[in-house]
CSV table of C-alpha atoms and ligand atoms in Angstrom, one decimal:
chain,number,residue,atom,x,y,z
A,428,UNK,CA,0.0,0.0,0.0
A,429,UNK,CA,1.4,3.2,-0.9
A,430,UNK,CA,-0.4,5.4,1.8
A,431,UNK,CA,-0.1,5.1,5.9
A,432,UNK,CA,-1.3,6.9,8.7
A,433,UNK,CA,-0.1,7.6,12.0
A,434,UNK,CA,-2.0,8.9,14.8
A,435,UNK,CA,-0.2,11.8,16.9
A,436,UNK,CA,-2.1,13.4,19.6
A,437,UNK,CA,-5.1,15.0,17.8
A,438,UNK,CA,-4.1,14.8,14.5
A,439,UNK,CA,-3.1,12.5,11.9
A,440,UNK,CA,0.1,11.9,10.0
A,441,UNK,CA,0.0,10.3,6.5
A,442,UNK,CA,3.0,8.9,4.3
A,443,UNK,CA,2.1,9.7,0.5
A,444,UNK,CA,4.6,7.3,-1.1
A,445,UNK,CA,6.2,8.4,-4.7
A,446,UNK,CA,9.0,5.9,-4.8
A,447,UNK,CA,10.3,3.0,-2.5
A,448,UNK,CA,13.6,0.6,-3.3
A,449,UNK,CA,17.1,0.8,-4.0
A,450,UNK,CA,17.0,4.2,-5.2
A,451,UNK,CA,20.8,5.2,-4.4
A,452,UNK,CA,23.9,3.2,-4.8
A,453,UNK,CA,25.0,2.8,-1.5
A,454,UNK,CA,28.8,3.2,-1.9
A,455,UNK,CA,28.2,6.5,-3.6
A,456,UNK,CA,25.5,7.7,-1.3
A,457,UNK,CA,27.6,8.1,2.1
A,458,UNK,CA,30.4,10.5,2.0
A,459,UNK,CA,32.2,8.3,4.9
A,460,UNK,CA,31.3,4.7,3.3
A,461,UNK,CA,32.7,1.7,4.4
A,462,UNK,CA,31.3,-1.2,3.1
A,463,UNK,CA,32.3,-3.8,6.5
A,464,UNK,CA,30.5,-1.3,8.6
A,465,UNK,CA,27.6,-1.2,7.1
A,466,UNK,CA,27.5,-5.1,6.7
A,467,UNK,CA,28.0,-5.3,10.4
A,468,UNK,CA,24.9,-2.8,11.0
A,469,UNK,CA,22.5,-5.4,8.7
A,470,UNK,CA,20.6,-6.8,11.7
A,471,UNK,CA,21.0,-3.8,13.5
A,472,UNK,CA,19.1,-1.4,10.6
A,473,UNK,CA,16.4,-4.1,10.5
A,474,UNK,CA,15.2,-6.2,7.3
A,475,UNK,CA,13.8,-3.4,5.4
A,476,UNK,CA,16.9,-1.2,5.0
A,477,UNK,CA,19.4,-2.7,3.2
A,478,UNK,CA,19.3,-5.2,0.1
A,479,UNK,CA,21.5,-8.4,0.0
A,480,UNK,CA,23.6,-7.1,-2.1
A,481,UNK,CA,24.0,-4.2,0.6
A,482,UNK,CA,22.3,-1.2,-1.4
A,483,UNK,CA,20.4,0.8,0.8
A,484,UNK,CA,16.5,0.6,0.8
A,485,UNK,CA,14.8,4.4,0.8
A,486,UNK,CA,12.0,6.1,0.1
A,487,UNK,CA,10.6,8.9,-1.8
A,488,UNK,CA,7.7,10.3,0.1
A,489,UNK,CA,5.8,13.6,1.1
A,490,UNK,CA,4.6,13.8,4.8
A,491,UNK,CA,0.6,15.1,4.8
A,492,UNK,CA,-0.4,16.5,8.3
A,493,UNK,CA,-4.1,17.0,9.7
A,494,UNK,CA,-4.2,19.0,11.9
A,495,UNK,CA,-7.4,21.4,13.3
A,496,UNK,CA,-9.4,21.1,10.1
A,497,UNK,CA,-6.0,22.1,8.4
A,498,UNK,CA,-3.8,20.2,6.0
A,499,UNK,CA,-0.3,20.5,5.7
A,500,UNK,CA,2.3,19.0,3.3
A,501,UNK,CA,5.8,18.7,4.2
A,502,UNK,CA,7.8,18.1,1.1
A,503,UNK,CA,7.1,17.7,-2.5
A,504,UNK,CA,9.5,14.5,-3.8
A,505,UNK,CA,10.2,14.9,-7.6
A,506,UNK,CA,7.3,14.9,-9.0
A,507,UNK,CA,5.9,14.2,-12.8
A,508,UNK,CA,6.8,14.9,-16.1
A,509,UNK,CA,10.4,17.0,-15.1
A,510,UNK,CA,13.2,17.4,-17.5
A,511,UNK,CA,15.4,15.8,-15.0
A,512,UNK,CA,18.5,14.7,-17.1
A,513,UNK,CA,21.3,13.5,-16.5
A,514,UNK,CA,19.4,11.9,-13.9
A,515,UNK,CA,17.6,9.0,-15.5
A,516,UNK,CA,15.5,7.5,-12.9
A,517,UNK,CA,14.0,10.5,-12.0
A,518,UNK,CA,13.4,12.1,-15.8
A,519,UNK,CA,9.8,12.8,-16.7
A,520,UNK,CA,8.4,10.4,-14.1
A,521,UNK,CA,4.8,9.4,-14.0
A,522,UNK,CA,3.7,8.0,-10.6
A,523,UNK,CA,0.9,7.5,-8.6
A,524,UNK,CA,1.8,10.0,-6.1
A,525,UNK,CA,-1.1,12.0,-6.7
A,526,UNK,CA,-3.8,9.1,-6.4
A,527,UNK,CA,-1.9,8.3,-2.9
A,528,UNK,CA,-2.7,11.9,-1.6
A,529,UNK,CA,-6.2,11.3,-2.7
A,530,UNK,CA,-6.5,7.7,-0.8
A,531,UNK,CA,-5.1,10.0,2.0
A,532,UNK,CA,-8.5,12.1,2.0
A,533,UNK,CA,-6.8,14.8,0.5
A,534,UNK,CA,-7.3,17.1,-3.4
A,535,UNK,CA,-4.5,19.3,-3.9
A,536,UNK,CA,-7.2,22.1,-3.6
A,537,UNK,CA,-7.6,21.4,0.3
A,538,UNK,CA,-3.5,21.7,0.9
A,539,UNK,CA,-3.4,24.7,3.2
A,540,UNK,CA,0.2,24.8,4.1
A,541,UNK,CA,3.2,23.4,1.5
A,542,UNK,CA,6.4,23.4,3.8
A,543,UNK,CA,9.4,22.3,2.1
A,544,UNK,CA,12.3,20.9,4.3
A,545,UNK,CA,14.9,22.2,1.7
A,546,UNK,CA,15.0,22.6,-2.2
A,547,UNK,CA,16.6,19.7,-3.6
A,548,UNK,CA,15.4,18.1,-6.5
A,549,UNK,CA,13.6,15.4,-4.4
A,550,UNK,CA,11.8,17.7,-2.2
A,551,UNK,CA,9.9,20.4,-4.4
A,552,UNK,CA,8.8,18.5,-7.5
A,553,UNK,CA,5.1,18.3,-6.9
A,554,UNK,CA,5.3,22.0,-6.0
A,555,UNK,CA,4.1,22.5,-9.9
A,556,UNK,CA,2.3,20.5,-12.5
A,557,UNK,CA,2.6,20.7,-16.2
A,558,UNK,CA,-0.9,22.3,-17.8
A,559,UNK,CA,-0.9,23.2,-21.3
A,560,UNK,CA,2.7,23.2,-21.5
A,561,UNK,CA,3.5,25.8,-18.5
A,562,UNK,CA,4.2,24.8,-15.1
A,563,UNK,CA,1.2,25.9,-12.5
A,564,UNK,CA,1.7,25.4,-8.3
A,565,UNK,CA,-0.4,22.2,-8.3
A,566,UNK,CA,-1.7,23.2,-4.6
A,567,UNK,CA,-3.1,26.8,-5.6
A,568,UNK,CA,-5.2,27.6,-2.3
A,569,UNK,CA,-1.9,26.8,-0.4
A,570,UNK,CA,0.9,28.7,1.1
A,571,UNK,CA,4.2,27.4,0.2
A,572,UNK,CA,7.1,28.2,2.9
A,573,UNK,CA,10.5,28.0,1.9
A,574,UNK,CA,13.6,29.0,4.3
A,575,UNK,CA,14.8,32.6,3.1
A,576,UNK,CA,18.7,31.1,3.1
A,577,UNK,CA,17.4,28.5,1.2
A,578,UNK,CA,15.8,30.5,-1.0
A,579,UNK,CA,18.8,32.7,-1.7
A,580,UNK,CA,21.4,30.5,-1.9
A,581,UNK,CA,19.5,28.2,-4.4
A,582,UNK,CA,18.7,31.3,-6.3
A,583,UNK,CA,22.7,32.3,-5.8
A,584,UNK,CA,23.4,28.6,-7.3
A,585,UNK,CA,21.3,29.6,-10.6
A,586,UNK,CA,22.9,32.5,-11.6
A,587,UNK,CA,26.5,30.8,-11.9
A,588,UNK,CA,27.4,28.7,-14.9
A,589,UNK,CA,27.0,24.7,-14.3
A,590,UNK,CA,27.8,21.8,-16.2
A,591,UNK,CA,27.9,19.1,-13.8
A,592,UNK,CA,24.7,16.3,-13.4
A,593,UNK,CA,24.1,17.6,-9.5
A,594,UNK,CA,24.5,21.4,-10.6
A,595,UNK,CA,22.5,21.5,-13.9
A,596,UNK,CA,19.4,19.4,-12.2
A,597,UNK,CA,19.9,22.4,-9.4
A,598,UNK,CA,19.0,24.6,-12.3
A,599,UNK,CA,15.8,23.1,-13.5
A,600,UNK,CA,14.7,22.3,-10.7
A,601,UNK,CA,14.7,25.8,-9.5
A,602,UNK,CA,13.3,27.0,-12.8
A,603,UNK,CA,10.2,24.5,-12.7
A,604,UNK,CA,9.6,24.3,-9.1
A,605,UNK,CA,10.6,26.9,-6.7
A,606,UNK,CA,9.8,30.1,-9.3
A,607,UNK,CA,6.1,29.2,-10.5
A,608,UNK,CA,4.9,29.4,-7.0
A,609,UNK,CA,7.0,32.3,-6.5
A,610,UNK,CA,5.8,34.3,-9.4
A,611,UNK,CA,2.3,33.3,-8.7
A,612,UNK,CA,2.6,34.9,-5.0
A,613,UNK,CA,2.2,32.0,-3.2
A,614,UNK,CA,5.1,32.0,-1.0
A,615,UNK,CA,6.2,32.9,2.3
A,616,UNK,CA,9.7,32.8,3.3
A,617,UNK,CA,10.3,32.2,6.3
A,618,UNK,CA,13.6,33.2,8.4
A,619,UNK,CA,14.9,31.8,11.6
A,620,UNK,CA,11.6,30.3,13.9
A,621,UNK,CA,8.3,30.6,12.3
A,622,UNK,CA,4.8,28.6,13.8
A,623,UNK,CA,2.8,27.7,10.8
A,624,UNK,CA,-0.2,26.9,13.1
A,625,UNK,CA,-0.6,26.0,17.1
A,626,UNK,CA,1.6,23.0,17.3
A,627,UNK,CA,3.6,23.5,14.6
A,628,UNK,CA,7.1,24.9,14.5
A,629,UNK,CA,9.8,25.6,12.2
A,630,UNK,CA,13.2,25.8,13.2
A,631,UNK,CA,16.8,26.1,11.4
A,632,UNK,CA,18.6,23.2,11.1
A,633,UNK,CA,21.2,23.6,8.5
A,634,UNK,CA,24.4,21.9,7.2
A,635,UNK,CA,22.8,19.0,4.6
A,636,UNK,CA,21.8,22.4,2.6
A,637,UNK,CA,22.5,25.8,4.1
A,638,UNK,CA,18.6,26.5,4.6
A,639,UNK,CA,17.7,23.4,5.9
A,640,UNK,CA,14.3,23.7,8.2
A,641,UNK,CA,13.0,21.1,10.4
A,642,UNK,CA,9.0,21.4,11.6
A,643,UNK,CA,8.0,19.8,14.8
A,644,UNK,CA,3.9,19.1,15.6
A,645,UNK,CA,3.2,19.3,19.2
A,646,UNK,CA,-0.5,18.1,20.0
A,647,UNK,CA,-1.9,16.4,23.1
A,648,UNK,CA,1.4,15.7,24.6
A,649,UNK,CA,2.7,13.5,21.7
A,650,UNK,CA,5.8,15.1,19.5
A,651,UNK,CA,6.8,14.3,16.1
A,652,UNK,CA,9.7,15.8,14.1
A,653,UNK,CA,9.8,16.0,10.4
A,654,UNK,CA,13.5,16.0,9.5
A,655,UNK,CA,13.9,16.3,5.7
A,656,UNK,CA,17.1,15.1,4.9
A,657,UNK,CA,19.3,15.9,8.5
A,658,UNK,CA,19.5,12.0,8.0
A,659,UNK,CA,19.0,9.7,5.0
A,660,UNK,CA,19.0,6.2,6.5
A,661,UNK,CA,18.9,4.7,9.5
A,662,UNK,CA,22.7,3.6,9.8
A,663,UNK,CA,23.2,7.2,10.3
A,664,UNK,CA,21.6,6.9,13.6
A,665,UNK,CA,24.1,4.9,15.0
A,666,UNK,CA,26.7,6.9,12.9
A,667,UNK,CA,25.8,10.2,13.7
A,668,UNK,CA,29.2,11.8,12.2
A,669,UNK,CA,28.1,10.0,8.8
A,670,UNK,CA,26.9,12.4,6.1
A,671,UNK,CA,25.3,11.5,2.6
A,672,UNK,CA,27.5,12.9,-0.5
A,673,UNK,CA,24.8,15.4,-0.8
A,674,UNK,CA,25.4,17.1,2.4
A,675,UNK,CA,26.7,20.7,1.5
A,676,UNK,CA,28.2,21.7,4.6
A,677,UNK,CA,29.6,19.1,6.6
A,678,UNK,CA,30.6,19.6,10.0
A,679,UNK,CA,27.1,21.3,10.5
A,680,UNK,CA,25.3,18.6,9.1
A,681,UNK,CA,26.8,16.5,11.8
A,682,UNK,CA,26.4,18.7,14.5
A,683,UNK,CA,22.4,19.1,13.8
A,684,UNK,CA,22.4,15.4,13.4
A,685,UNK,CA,23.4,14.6,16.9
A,686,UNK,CA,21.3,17.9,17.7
A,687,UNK,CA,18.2,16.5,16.0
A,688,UNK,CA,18.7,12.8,17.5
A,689,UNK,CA,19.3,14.2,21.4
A,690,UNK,CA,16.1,16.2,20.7
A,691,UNK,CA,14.2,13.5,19.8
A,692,UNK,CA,15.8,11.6,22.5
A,693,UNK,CA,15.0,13.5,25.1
A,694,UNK,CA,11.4,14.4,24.5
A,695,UNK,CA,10.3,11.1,22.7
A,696,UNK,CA,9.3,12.6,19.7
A,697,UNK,CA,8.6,10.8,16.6
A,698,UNK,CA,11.3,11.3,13.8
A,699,UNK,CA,9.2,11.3,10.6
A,700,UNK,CA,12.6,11.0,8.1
A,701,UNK,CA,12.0,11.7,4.4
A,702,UNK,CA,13.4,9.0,2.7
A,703,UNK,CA,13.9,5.8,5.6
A,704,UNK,CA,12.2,2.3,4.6
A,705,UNK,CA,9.4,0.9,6.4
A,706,UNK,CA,8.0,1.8,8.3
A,707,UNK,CA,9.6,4.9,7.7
A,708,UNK,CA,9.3,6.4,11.4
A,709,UNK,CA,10.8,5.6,14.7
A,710,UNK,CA,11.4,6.8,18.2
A,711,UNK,CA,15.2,7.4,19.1
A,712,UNK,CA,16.8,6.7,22.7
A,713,UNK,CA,20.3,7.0,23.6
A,714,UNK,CA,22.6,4.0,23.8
A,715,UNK,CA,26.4,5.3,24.9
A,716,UNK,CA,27.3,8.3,22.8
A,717,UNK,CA,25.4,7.2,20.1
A,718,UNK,CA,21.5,6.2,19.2
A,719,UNK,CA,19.2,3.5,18.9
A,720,UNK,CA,15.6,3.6,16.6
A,721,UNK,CA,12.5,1.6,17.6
A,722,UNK,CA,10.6,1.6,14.6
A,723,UNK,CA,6.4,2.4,15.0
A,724,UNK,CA,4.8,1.1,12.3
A,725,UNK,CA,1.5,3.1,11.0
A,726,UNK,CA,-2.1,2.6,12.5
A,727,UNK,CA,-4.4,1.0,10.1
A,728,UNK,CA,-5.9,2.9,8.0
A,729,UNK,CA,-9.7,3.6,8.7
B,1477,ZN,ZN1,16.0,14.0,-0.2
């Protein structure tokens, strides 16, 4: 099933699923990689984490929050149609992402609140749709919130020449996902802390991209903490100091890694990751200097 829903507090948490597999190569996806450690950490990841072959299992999937009568989407994946060479896998993609928001009870038209974590290419695509060959903000009652140092550096990033695969996908994907909704007004940026409603909050959390933002729901005395990209897979739990190849700014990216992990730690909130395999969500306690994950797997769906 491609939709789940979690229960926190008062509201409700559903995983809208785009993709789910071996979607990186594992050897190039961690900066630090070693293959013996992460053979070692097999049984401690779980069984849905890493293939036999030792490619990592993720996912591609937007978080959709109910909360209060409102609806709030936390990240975009890379949606359809995109000129998204040289990246293959990704290139003018049809899914069924959009049927999986409906099965969560959701039209784009009722999307209140789009917050994206940071503006990567897997993180912003369903911000626009192709109609009639232009690219339109597929959530048009919504109000989109980027990170203003997101925002600018991205924008900083477009102006200079590129030619490499990373770089050049930077470029469209600022062009056909980040500008439509700016040009058609629908963005906020926010800087710093920013609530988007009661019980939820935005804070900095930067280093994997300078603007990095996490959002935290607090409701009823339950906690969970949507953490974009601070952390890809769960090996990095145990091996906080390891960063993806993506991660722009390293030492930070470790240091709001461990921050992120103590946090949830400490108040038992539920880290909500953006790309870990099912069931895609865990609670994090401290074991030495490092962390463990208990994995919650999703309510049933009613
Ligand atoms: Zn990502």
């Amino acid at each position: 099933m491609a939709v789940q829903r979690w229960g926190v507090g008062s509201s409700s948490v559903f995983r809208v699923e785009e993709l789910l597999g071996q979607l990186f190569e594992t050897r190039r996806f961690f900066a630090d990689y070693d293959a013996e450690i992460v053979e070692s950490l097999r049984e401690w990841a779980g069984p849905n984490h890493l293939s036999p072959e030792g490619n990592i299992i993720s996912s591609i999937h937007s978080w959709l929050i109910e909360i209060d009568g409102k609806r709030v989407l936390v990240d975009g994946c890379v949606g359809d149609a995109k000129d998204r060479m040289p990246f293959r896998d990704w290139h003018e993609m049809r899914t069924s992402w959009l049927d999986n928001l409906h099965a969560a009870g959701c039209t784009p038209d009722e999307v209140d609140f789009v917050m994206c974590t940071h503006l990567h290419v897997d993180h912003v695509g369903w911000n626009t749709r192709l109609e009639n060959g232009r690219w339109v903000p597929t959530f048009p009652n919504a109000r989109y919130l980027f990170s203003t140092t997101e925002y600018e550096y991205w924008k900083g990033q477009r102006a200079e020449e590129h030619t490499a695969g990373f770089e050049v996908v930077g470029d469209k994907v600022f062009d056909d996902s980040v500008l439509p909704v700016v040009e058609a007004g629908l963005v906020d940026l926010v800087d710093g802390e920013h609530d988007i409603l009661d019980g939820l909050h935005i804070e900095p959390a930067p280093g994997h991209t300078p603007g990095s933002i996490t959002l935290e729901l607090h409701t009823a005395g339950e906690r969970a903490l949507f953490t974009g990209d601070i952390m890809h897979h769960p090996i990095q739990i145990r091996l906080p100091d390891w960063n993806s190849a993506f991660c722009e700014l390293p030492d930070e990216a470790r240091a709001t890694r461990r921050r992120v992990l103590e946090h949830c730690a400490d108040t038992g909130a539920l880290l909500m990751p953006a790309h870990f395999g099912w069931p895609h969500a865990g609670t994090i306690r401290r074991e030495g200097d490092t962390f463990a994950v208990d994995y919650v797997e999703p309510n049933a769906l009613s």
